[in-house]
PDB file of C-alpha atoms in Angstrom:
ATOM      1  CA  ALA W  44      82.621  53.243 -56.940  1.00  0.00           C
ATOM      2  CA  ASP W  45      78.799  52.714 -57.410  1.00  0.00           C
ATOM      3  CA  VAL W  46      76.671  51.697 -54.867  1.00  0.00           C
ATOM      4  CA  VAL W  47      74.110  49.069 -56.176  1.00  0.00           C
ATOM      5  CA  TYR W  48      70.787  48.909 -54.545  1.00  0.00           C
ATOM      6  CA  ILE W  49      68.154  46.770 -56.090  1.00  0.00           C
ATOM      7  CA  ALA W  50      64.358  46.097 -55.387  1.00  0.00           C
ATOM      8  CA  SER W  51      61.459  43.836 -56.547  1.00  0.00           C
ATOM      9  CA  LEU W  52      59.577  40.768 -55.673  1.00  0.00           C
ATOM     10  CA  VAL W  53      58.888  37.479 -57.696  1.00  0.00           C
ATOM     11  CA  GLY W  54      55.344  36.403 -58.317  1.00  0.00           C
ATOM     12  CA  GLY W  55      53.995  33.941 -60.856  1.00  0.00           C
ATOM     13  CA  ILE W  56      55.191  33.215 -64.579  1.00  0.00           C
ATOM     14  CA  PHE W  57      52.109  33.610 -66.733  1.00  0.00           C
ATOM     15  CA  GLY W  58      50.196  36.262 -64.456  1.00  0.00           C
ATOM     16  CA  LYS W  59      47.526  34.820 -61.977  1.00  0.00           C
ATOM     17  CA  GLY W  60      46.532  31.770 -63.887  1.00  0.00           C
ATOM     18  CA  GLY W  61      47.776  28.394 -63.137  1.00  0.00           C
ATOM     19  CA  GLY W  62      47.085  28.475 -59.462  1.00  0.00           C
ATOM     20  CA  HIS W  63      50.191  30.551 -58.884  1.00  0.00           C
ATOM     21  CA  GLU W  64      48.590  33.751 -57.184  1.00  0.00           C
ATOM     22  CA  VAL W  65      50.333  36.825 -56.064  1.00  0.00           C
ATOM     23  CA  GLN W  66      50.954  35.440 -52.229  1.00  0.00           C
ATOM     24  CA  ASN W  67      53.865  33.439 -54.185  1.00  0.00           C
ATOM     25  CA  ALA W  68      56.842  36.089 -53.820  1.00  0.00           C
ATOM     26  CA  ALA W  69      58.686  34.088 -56.743  1.00  0.00           C
ATOM     27  CA  TRP W  70      58.509  31.369 -58.905  1.00  0.00           C
ATOM     28  CA  TRP W  71      60.025  30.185 -61.979  1.00  0.00           C
ATOM     29  CA  GLN W  72      59.094  27.572 -64.592  1.00  0.00           C
ATOM     30  CA  ALA W  73      61.495  25.673 -67.093  1.00  0.00           C
ATOM     31  CA  LEU W  74      63.782  28.171 -66.267  1.00  0.00           C
ATOM     32  CA  GLU W  75      67.169  27.871 -68.252  1.00  0.00           C
ATOM     33  CA  ALA W  76      70.405  29.520 -68.821  1.00  0.00           C
ATOM     34  CA  ARG W  77      72.992  28.683 -71.587  1.00  0.00           C
ATOM     35  CA  PHE W  78      76.048  30.556 -72.313  1.00  0.00           C
ATOM     36  CA  GLY W  79      77.201  29.256 -76.010  1.00  0.00           C
ATOM     37  CA  ALA W  80      77.201  25.430 -76.025  1.00  0.00           C
ATOM     38  CA  LYS W  81      77.174  25.211 -72.225  1.00  0.00           C
ATOM     39  CA  GLU W  82      74.017  24.549 -70.466  1.00  0.00           C
ATOM     40  CA  ALA W  83      74.511  26.317 -66.950  1.00  0.00           C
ATOM     41  CA  LEU W  84      70.978  25.927 -65.503  1.00  0.00           C
ATOM     42  CA  GLY W  85      67.847  23.771 -65.630  1.00  0.00           C
ATOM     43  CA  PRO W  86      65.378  23.718 -66.506  1.00  0.00           C
ATOM     44  CA  LEU W  87      64.368  24.874 -63.143  1.00  0.00           C
ATOM     45  CA  ASP W  88      60.919  24.746 -61.528  1.00  0.00           C
ATOM     46  CA  LEU W  89      60.397  26.425 -58.150  1.00  0.00           C
ATOM     47  CA  VAL W  90      57.985  28.652 -56.000  1.00  0.00           C
ATOM     48  CA  ILE W  91      58.987  30.762 -53.195  1.00  0.00           C
ATOM     49  CA  PRO W  92      55.918  31.661 -50.865  1.00  0.00           C
ATOM     50  CA  GLU W  93      55.749  35.387 -49.829  1.00  0.00           C
ATOM     51  CA  GLY W  94      56.922  35.885 -46.130  1.00  0.00           C
ATOM     52  CA  SER W  95      59.273  32.889 -46.109  1.00  0.00           C
ATOM     53  CA  ILE W  96      63.241  32.862 -45.827  1.00  0.00           C
ATOM     54  CA  PHE W  97      64.321  30.546 -48.848  1.00  0.00           C
ATOM     55  CA  ALA W  98      67.914  29.105 -48.685  1.00  0.00           C
ATOM     56  CA  LEU W  99      69.748  27.753 -51.836  1.00  0.00           C
ATOM     57  CA  VAL W 100      72.762  25.968 -51.005  1.00  0.00           C
ATOM     58  CA  GLY W 101      75.378  25.089 -53.515  1.00  0.00           C
ATOM     59  CA  GLN W 102      78.962  24.622 -54.100  1.00  0.00           C
ATOM     60  CA  ASN W 103      81.071  27.558 -55.505  1.00  0.00           C
ATOM     61  CA  GLY W 104      80.325  27.751 -59.476  1.00  0.00           C
ATOM     62  CA  ALA W 105      76.998  25.784 -58.918  1.00  0.00           C
ATOM     63  CA  GLY W 106      74.940  28.778 -60.722  1.00  0.00           C
ATOM     64  CA  LYS W 107      73.438  30.524 -57.639  1.00  0.00           C
ATOM     65  CA  THR W 108      74.549  33.622 -58.789  1.00  0.00           C
ATOM     66  CA  THR W 109      73.656  33.246 -62.420  1.00  0.00           C
ATOM     67  CA  LEU W 110      70.129  32.464 -60.993  1.00  0.00           C
ATOM     68  CA  ILE W 111      69.768  35.826 -59.290  1.00  0.00           C
ATOM     69  CA  LYS W 112      71.190  37.759 -62.222  1.00  0.00           C
ATOM     70  CA  LEU W 113      68.172  36.121 -64.205  1.00  0.00           C
ATOM     71  CA  LEU W 114      65.782  37.305 -61.605  1.00  0.00           C
ATOM     72  CA  LEU W 115      66.997  40.950 -61.536  1.00  0.00           C
ATOM     73  CA  ASN W 116      66.821  41.124 -65.434  1.00  0.00           C
ATOM     74  CA  MET W 117      70.830  41.148 -65.409  1.00  0.00           C
ATOM     75  CA  LEU W 118      70.525  37.934 -67.794  1.00  0.00           C
ATOM     76  CA  SER W 119      67.939  36.888 -70.058  1.00  0.00           C
ATOM     77  CA  PRO W 120      66.657  33.387 -69.684  1.00  0.00           C
ATOM     78  CA  SER W 121      67.784  30.798 -72.267  1.00  0.00           C
ATOM     79  CA  GLY W 122      64.408  29.042 -71.939  1.00  0.00           C
ATOM     80  CA  GLY W 123      61.550  29.155 -69.776  1.00  0.00           C
ATOM     81  CA  GLY W 124      60.918  32.037 -67.541  1.00  0.00           C
ATOM     82  CA  ALA W 125      60.325  33.650 -64.134  1.00  0.00           C
ATOM     83  CA  MET W 126      58.146  36.442 -62.532  1.00  0.00           C
ATOM     84  CA  VAL W 127      58.900  39.105 -60.221  1.00  0.00           C
ATOM     85  CA  LEU W 128      56.208  41.142 -58.497  1.00  0.00           C
ATOM     86  CA  GLY W 129      53.677  39.786 -61.014  1.00  0.00           C
ATOM     87  CA  LEU W 130      55.912  40.781 -63.821  1.00  0.00           C
ATOM     88  CA  PRO W 131      58.216  38.624 -66.361  1.00  0.00           C
ATOM     89  CA  THR W 132      61.657  39.340 -65.010  1.00  0.00           C
ATOM     90  CA  THR W 133      62.577  40.476 -68.584  1.00  0.00           C
ATOM     91  CA  ALA W 134      60.107  43.247 -68.043  1.00  0.00           C
ATOM     92  CA  LEU W 135      61.375  44.456 -64.754  1.00  0.00           C
ATOM     93  CA  THR W 136      62.562  48.255 -64.599  1.00  0.00           C
ATOM     94  CA  GLY W 137      61.792  51.320 -62.666  1.00  0.00           C
ATOM     95  CA  ASP W 138      59.883  51.452 -59.721  1.00  0.00           C
ATOM     96  CA  ALA W 139      59.952  47.440 -59.424  1.00  0.00           C
ATOM     97  CA  PHE W 140      63.365  48.195 -58.401  1.00  0.00           C
ATOM     98  CA  THR W 141      62.484  50.134 -55.559  1.00  0.00           C
ATOM     99  CA  GLN W 142      60.887  46.929 -53.813  1.00  0.00           C
ATOM    100  CA  ILE W 143      63.792  44.425 -53.894  1.00  0.00           C
ATOM    101  CA  GLY W 144      66.712  44.743 -51.774  1.00  0.00           C
ATOM    102  CA  TYR W 145      69.972  43.193 -52.873  1.00  0.00           C
ATOM    103  CA  VAL W 146      72.655  42.282 -50.312  1.00  0.00           C
ATOM    104  CA  SER W 147      76.057  40.433 -51.728  1.00  0.00           C
ATOM    105  CA  GLU W 148      79.856  39.944 -50.267  1.00  0.00           C
ATOM    106  CA  THR W 149      80.801  42.012 -53.400  1.00  0.00           C
ATOM    107  CA  GLN W 150      78.784  44.802 -53.003  1.00  0.00           C
ATOM    108  CA  GLU W 151      80.646  48.216 -52.885  1.00  0.00           C
ATOM    109  CA  LEU W 152      79.815  50.912 -50.279  1.00  0.00           C
ATOM    110  CA  PRO W 153      80.532  54.692 -50.615  1.00  0.00           C
ATOM    111  CA  GLU W 154      83.811  54.646 -48.394  1.00  0.00           C
ATOM    112  CA  TRP W 155      83.861  58.453 -48.445  1.00  0.00           C
ATOM    113  CA  MET W 156      80.637  58.682 -46.751  1.00  0.00           C
ATOM    114  CA  THR W 157      79.733  58.431 -42.936  1.00  0.00           C
ATOM    115  CA  VAL W 158      76.837  55.589 -42.209  1.00  0.00           C
ATOM    116  CA  GLN W 159      74.143  58.747 -41.987  1.00  0.00           C
ATOM    117  CA  GLY W 160      75.762  60.157 -44.712  1.00  0.00           C
ATOM    118  CA  MET W 161      74.771  57.150 -47.136  1.00  0.00           C
ATOM    119  CA  MET W 162      71.251  56.869 -45.396  1.00  0.00           C
ATOM    120  CA  ASP W 163      70.605  60.341 -46.043  1.00  0.00           C
ATOM    121  CA  TYR W 164      71.787  59.985 -49.741  1.00  0.00           C
ATOM    122  CA  LEU W 165      69.543  57.007 -50.165  1.00  0.00           C
ATOM    123  CA  ARG W 166      66.310  57.966 -48.771  1.00  0.00           C
ATOM    124  CA  PRO W 167      64.744  60.352 -51.438  1.00  0.00           C
ATOM    125  CA  PHE W 168      64.860  57.202 -53.888  1.00  0.00           C
ATOM    126  CA  TYR W 169      62.417  55.235 -51.977  1.00  0.00           C
ATOM    127  CA  PRO W 170      59.076  56.351 -51.046  1.00  0.00           C
ATOM    128  CA  THR W 171      58.535  53.859 -48.273  1.00  0.00           C
ATOM    129  CA  TRP W 172      62.034  54.857 -46.569  1.00  0.00           C
ATOM    130  CA  ASP W 173      62.128  54.245 -42.875  1.00  0.00           C
ATOM    131  CA  GLU W 174      65.197  54.351 -40.725  1.00  0.00           C
ATOM    132  CA  ARG W 175      63.856  54.937 -37.195  1.00  0.00           C
ATOM    133  CA  GLU W 176      66.042  53.092 -34.781  1.00  0.00           C
ATOM    134  CA  LEU W 177      67.554  50.962 -37.414  1.00  0.00           C
ATOM    135  CA  LEU W 178      70.921  52.226 -36.797  1.00  0.00           C
ATOM    136  CA  GLU W 179      70.843  51.747 -33.087  1.00  0.00           C
ATOM    137  CA  ASP W 180      69.386  48.561 -33.368  1.00  0.00           C
ATOM    138  CA  LEU W 181      72.151  47.190 -35.604  1.00  0.00           C
ATOM    139  CA  GLU W 182      74.568  49.043 -33.413  1.00  0.00           C
ATOM    140  CA  LEU W 183      75.996  51.139 -36.303  1.00  0.00           C
ATOM    141  CA  PRO W 184      77.741  54.685 -35.434  1.00  0.00           C
ATOM    142  CA  PRO W 185      75.934  57.234 -37.792  1.00  0.00           C
ATOM    143  CA  GLU W 186      78.849  59.708 -37.679  1.00  0.00           C
ATOM    144  CA  GLU W 187      81.605  56.780 -38.534  1.00  0.00           C
ATOM    145  CA  LYS W 188      83.011  56.847 -42.269  1.00  0.00           C
ATOM    146  CA  ILE W 189      82.189  53.655 -43.895  1.00  0.00           C
ATOM    147  CA  ALA W 190      86.001  53.384 -44.925  1.00  0.00           C
ATOM    148  CA  ASN W 191      86.480  52.994 -41.073  1.00  0.00           C
ATOM    149  CA  LEU W 192      84.146  49.992 -40.511  1.00  0.00           C
ATOM    150  CA  SER W 193      85.018  46.632 -39.911  1.00  0.00           C
ATOM    151  CA  ARG W 194      83.806  44.011 -42.638  1.00  0.00           C
ATOM    152  CA  GLY W 195      81.245  42.956 -40.068  1.00  0.00           C
ATOM    153  CA  MET W 196      80.109  46.723 -39.506  1.00  0.00           C
ATOM    154  CA  ARG W 197      79.917  47.228 -43.324  1.00  0.00           C
ATOM    155  CA  MET W 198      77.821  44.265 -43.658  1.00  0.00           C
ATOM    156  CA  LYS W 199      75.488  45.846 -40.826  1.00  0.00           C
ATOM    157  CA  ALA W 200      75.355  48.950 -42.929  1.00  0.00           C
ATOM    158  CA  MET W 201      74.427  46.977 -46.382  1.00  0.00           C
ATOM    159  CA  LEU W 202      71.577  45.625 -44.236  1.00  0.00           C
ATOM    160  CA  ALA W 203      70.423  49.027 -42.621  1.00  0.00           C
ATOM    161  CA  SER W 204      70.534  50.392 -46.418  1.00  0.00           C
ATOM    162  CA  VAL W 205      68.285  47.633 -47.542  1.00  0.00           C
ATOM    163  CA  LEU W 206      65.783  47.219 -44.597  1.00  0.00           C
ATOM    164  CA  ALA W 207      65.269  51.254 -44.357  1.00  0.00           C
ATOM    165  CA  PHE W 208      63.262  51.045 -47.918  1.00  0.00           C
ATOM    166  CA  GLN W 209      61.219  47.877 -46.573  1.00  0.00           C
ATOM    167  CA  PRO W 210      61.460  45.718 -49.510  1.00  0.00           C
ATOM    168  CA  ARG W 211      59.225  43.034 -50.313  1.00  0.00           C
ATOM    169  CA  LEU W 212      62.271  40.799 -51.411  1.00  0.00           C
ATOM    170  CA  VAL W 213      65.420  40.565 -50.185  1.00  0.00           C
ATOM    171  CA  LEU W 214      67.846  38.748 -52.366  1.00  0.00           C
ATOM    172  CA  MET W 215      71.250  37.815 -50.675  1.00  0.00           C
ATOM    173  CA  ASP W 216      74.187  36.512 -52.494  1.00  0.00           C
ATOM    174  CA  GLU W 217      76.755  34.668 -50.350  1.00  0.00           C
ATOM    175  CA  PRO W 218      76.635  37.630 -48.044  1.00  0.00           C
ATOM    176  CA  PHE W 219      78.599  36.662 -45.064  1.00  0.00           C
ATOM    177  CA  SER W 220      81.077  34.265 -46.883  1.00  0.00           C
ATOM    178  CA  ALA W 221      84.087  36.715 -46.470  1.00  0.00           C
ATOM    179  CA  LEU W 222      83.688  37.150 -42.633  1.00  0.00           C
ATOM    180  CA  ASP W 223      85.485  35.457 -39.969  1.00  0.00           C
ATOM    181  CA  ALA W 224      83.461  32.346 -38.244  1.00  0.00           C
ATOM    182  CA  ILE W 225      82.337  34.467 -35.260  1.00  0.00           C
ATOM    183  CA  THR W 226      81.192  37.439 -36.958  1.00  0.00           C
ATOM    184  CA  ARG W 227      79.466  35.190 -39.467  1.00  0.00           C
ATOM    185  CA  SER W 228      77.723  33.405 -36.468  1.00  0.00           C
ATOM    186  CA  ARG W 229      76.667  36.713 -35.107  1.00  0.00           C
ATOM    187  CA  LEU W 230      75.438  38.244 -38.374  1.00  0.00           C
ATOM    188  CA  GLN W 231      73.316  35.269 -39.370  1.00  0.00           C
ATOM    189  CA  VAL W 232      71.429  35.795 -35.977  1.00  0.00           C
ATOM    190  CA  VAL W 233      71.223  39.860 -36.863  1.00  0.00           C
ATOM    191  CA  ALA W 234      69.666  38.802 -40.267  1.00  0.00           C
ATOM    192  CA  GLY W 235      67.259  36.198 -38.827  1.00  0.00           C
ATOM    193  CA  GLU W 236      65.974  38.474 -36.545  1.00  0.00           C
ATOM    194  CA  MET W 237      65.615  41.490 -38.721  1.00  0.00           C
ATOM    195  CA  LEU W 238      64.205  39.609 -41.910  1.00  0.00           C
ATOM    196  CA  VAL W 239      61.178  37.886 -40.214  1.00  0.00           C
ATOM    197  CA  ASP W 240      58.249  37.945 -41.989  1.00  0.00           C
ATOM    198  CA  ARG W 241      59.995  39.366 -44.962  1.00  0.00           C
ATOM    199  CA  THR W 242      60.400  37.197 -48.046  1.00  0.00           C
ATOM    200  CA  VAL W 243      63.943  36.384 -48.620  1.00  0.00           C
ATOM    201  CA  LEU W 244      66.086  34.367 -51.294  1.00  0.00           C
ATOM    202  CA  LEU W 245      69.449  33.626 -49.612  1.00  0.00           C
ATOM    203  CA  VAL W 246      71.988  31.841 -51.714  1.00  0.00           C
ATOM    204  CA  THR W 247      75.369  30.149 -49.798  1.00  0.00           C
ATOM    205  CA  HIS W 248      77.613  27.659 -50.033  1.00  0.00           C
ATOM    206  CA  ASP W 249      77.397  27.368 -46.088  1.00  0.00           C
ATOM    207  CA  PRO W 250      74.824  24.469 -45.179  1.00  0.00           C
ATOM    208  CA  LEU W 251      74.853  25.686 -41.558  1.00  0.00           C
ATOM    209  CA  GLU W 252      73.940  29.044 -42.623  1.00  0.00           C
ATOM    210  CA  ALA W 253      71.067  27.853 -44.825  1.00  0.00           C
ATOM    211  CA  LEU W 254      69.710  25.646 -41.883  1.00  0.00           C
ATOM    212  CA  ARG W 255      70.028  28.499 -39.200  1.00  0.00           C
ATOM    213  CA  ILE W 256      68.087  31.102 -41.489  1.00  0.00           C
ATOM    214  CA  GLY W 257      66.234  29.284 -43.768  1.00  0.00           C
ATOM    215  CA  HIS W 258      62.625  28.155 -43.587  1.00  0.00           C
ATOM    216  CA  ARG W 259      63.155  26.007 -46.410  1.00  0.00           C
ATOM    217  CA  VAL W 260      66.530  24.799 -47.776  1.00  0.00           C
ATOM    218  CA  HIS W 261      67.463  23.399 -51.314  1.00  0.00           C
ATOM    219  CA  VAL W 262      70.448  21.853 -52.856  1.00  0.00           C
ATOM    220  CA  MET W 263      71.496  23.625 -55.956  1.00  0.00           C
ATOM    221  CA  ALA W 264      74.143  21.215 -57.905  1.00  0.00           C
ATOM    222  CA  GLY W 265      74.798  19.429 -61.155  1.00  0.00           C
ATOM    223  CA  LYS W 266      75.705  20.070 -64.790  1.00  0.00           C
ATOM    224  CA  PRO W 267      73.576  22.063 -65.854  1.00  0.00           C
ATOM    225  CA  ALA W 268      72.545  22.873 -62.231  1.00  0.00           C
ATOM    226  CA  MET W 269      69.190  21.631 -61.174  1.00  0.00           C
ATOM    227  CA  ILE W 270      67.293  22.242 -57.713  1.00  0.00           C
ATOM    228  CA  GLY W 271      66.673  19.274 -55.314  1.00  0.00           C
ATOM    229  CA  PRO W 272      63.588  18.787 -52.841  1.00  0.00           C
ATOM    230  CA  ALA W 273      63.263  20.904 -49.792  1.00  0.00           C
ATOM    231  CA  LEU W 274      64.594  20.320 -46.398  1.00  0.00           C
ATOM    232  CA  THR W 275      62.488  22.174 -43.689  1.00  0.00           C
ATOM    233  CA  PRO W 276      63.970  22.382 -40.230  1.00  0.00           C
ATOM    234  CA  ALA W 277      61.684  22.643 -37.268  1.00  0.00           C
ATOM    235  CA  GLY W 278      61.293  25.831 -35.336  1.00  0.00           C
ATOM    236  CA  GLN W 279      61.683  29.322 -36.353  1.00  0.00           C
ATOM    237  CA  PRO W 280      65.103  31.311 -37.751  1.00  0.00           C
ATOM    238  CA  PRO W 281      67.249  32.182 -36.499  1.00  0.00           C
ATOM    239  CA  ARG W 282      68.162  28.821 -34.924  1.00  0.00           C
ATOM    240  CA  PRO W 283      71.199  28.598 -32.439  1.00  0.00           C
ATOM    241  CA  VAL W 284      74.043  26.511 -34.005  1.00  0.00           C
ATOM    242  CA  ASP W 285      73.246  23.683 -31.717  1.00  0.00           C
ATOM    243  CA  ASP W 286      69.470  23.173 -32.356  1.00  0.00           C
ATOM    244  CA  PRO W 287      68.652  19.585 -32.438  1.00  0.00           C
ATOM    245  CA  ALA W 288      66.680  20.981 -35.392  1.00  0.00           C
ATOM    246  CA  ILE W 289      69.653  21.597 -37.404  1.00  0.00           C
ATOM    247  CA  LEU W 290      71.474  18.570 -36.247  1.00  0.00           C
ATOM    248  CA  ARG W 291      68.664  16.331 -37.493  1.00  0.00           C
ATOM    249  CA  VAL W 292      68.603  17.525 -41.133  1.00  0.00           C
ATOM    250  CA  GLN W 293      72.574  18.560 -41.381  1.00  0.00           C
ATOM    251  CA  GLY W 294      73.676  14.949 -42.545  1.00  0.00           C
ATOM    252  CA  GLU W 295      71.016  14.843 -45.347  1.00  0.00           C
ATOM    253  CA  LEU W 296      71.981  18.188 -46.370  1.00  0.00           C
ATOM    254  CA  LEU W 297      75.533  17.396 -46.736  1.00  0.00           C
ATOM    255  CA  LYS W 298      74.829  13.872 -48.660  1.00  0.00           C
ATOM    256  CA  ARG W 299      72.993  16.041 -51.134  1.00  0.00           C
ATOM    257  CA  LEU W 300      75.964  18.324 -51.626  1.00  0.00           C
ATOM    258  CA  ALA W 301      78.436  15.613 -52.043  1.00  0.00           C
TER     259      ALA W 301
END
């Protein structure tokens, strides 16, 4: 099984003009995706400031993964456009992909390798690689084969393999949805702590996850999918599940999802 590790960071759509400077990690304008006669997304307009955790919540099939594929140049937009690291997404190649981390519930890891073996294999591909204390901080057993790890420990291994090369942008596609409730809650805390000060796009169908981890939370819904205005919970992530900041906005978020 191939191991997919992707990297890059989203900037403005038509260069540095129009008031969109590189401090915006990602932005897209009038972005659309169509599959034949079906309009799947957009037009979407949005900005992700650098150094923020941006959470996008939507039901299954809302188009969240399609959006990530557009940002990674895995799909071409049907209209509008987006920029990543000051480059149009359609021009992302080579070195640009050493600056974006990608974490997904469907991501495969090399089960025949040990945790340390995987890290050793990936190190030469990334000039910014630095794994000092990372495995220890994540409580990962270096000599354990990945095949023997629990789901939660595998997700920690994915996070380690991404955080080690210090990406400027981390894209997270439903990273914890396959985990049990307790493990998911613990890993939300780990992710929130480890991703502090990084630029993150988290897509999830879990409202609580978005509110615990995100600085800004948007709902993605409709046919074609559109993105609604931001909700901004008070305080800094990761927020406790009983944080009043979450409880104050949770009801509104659920109404927007309905």
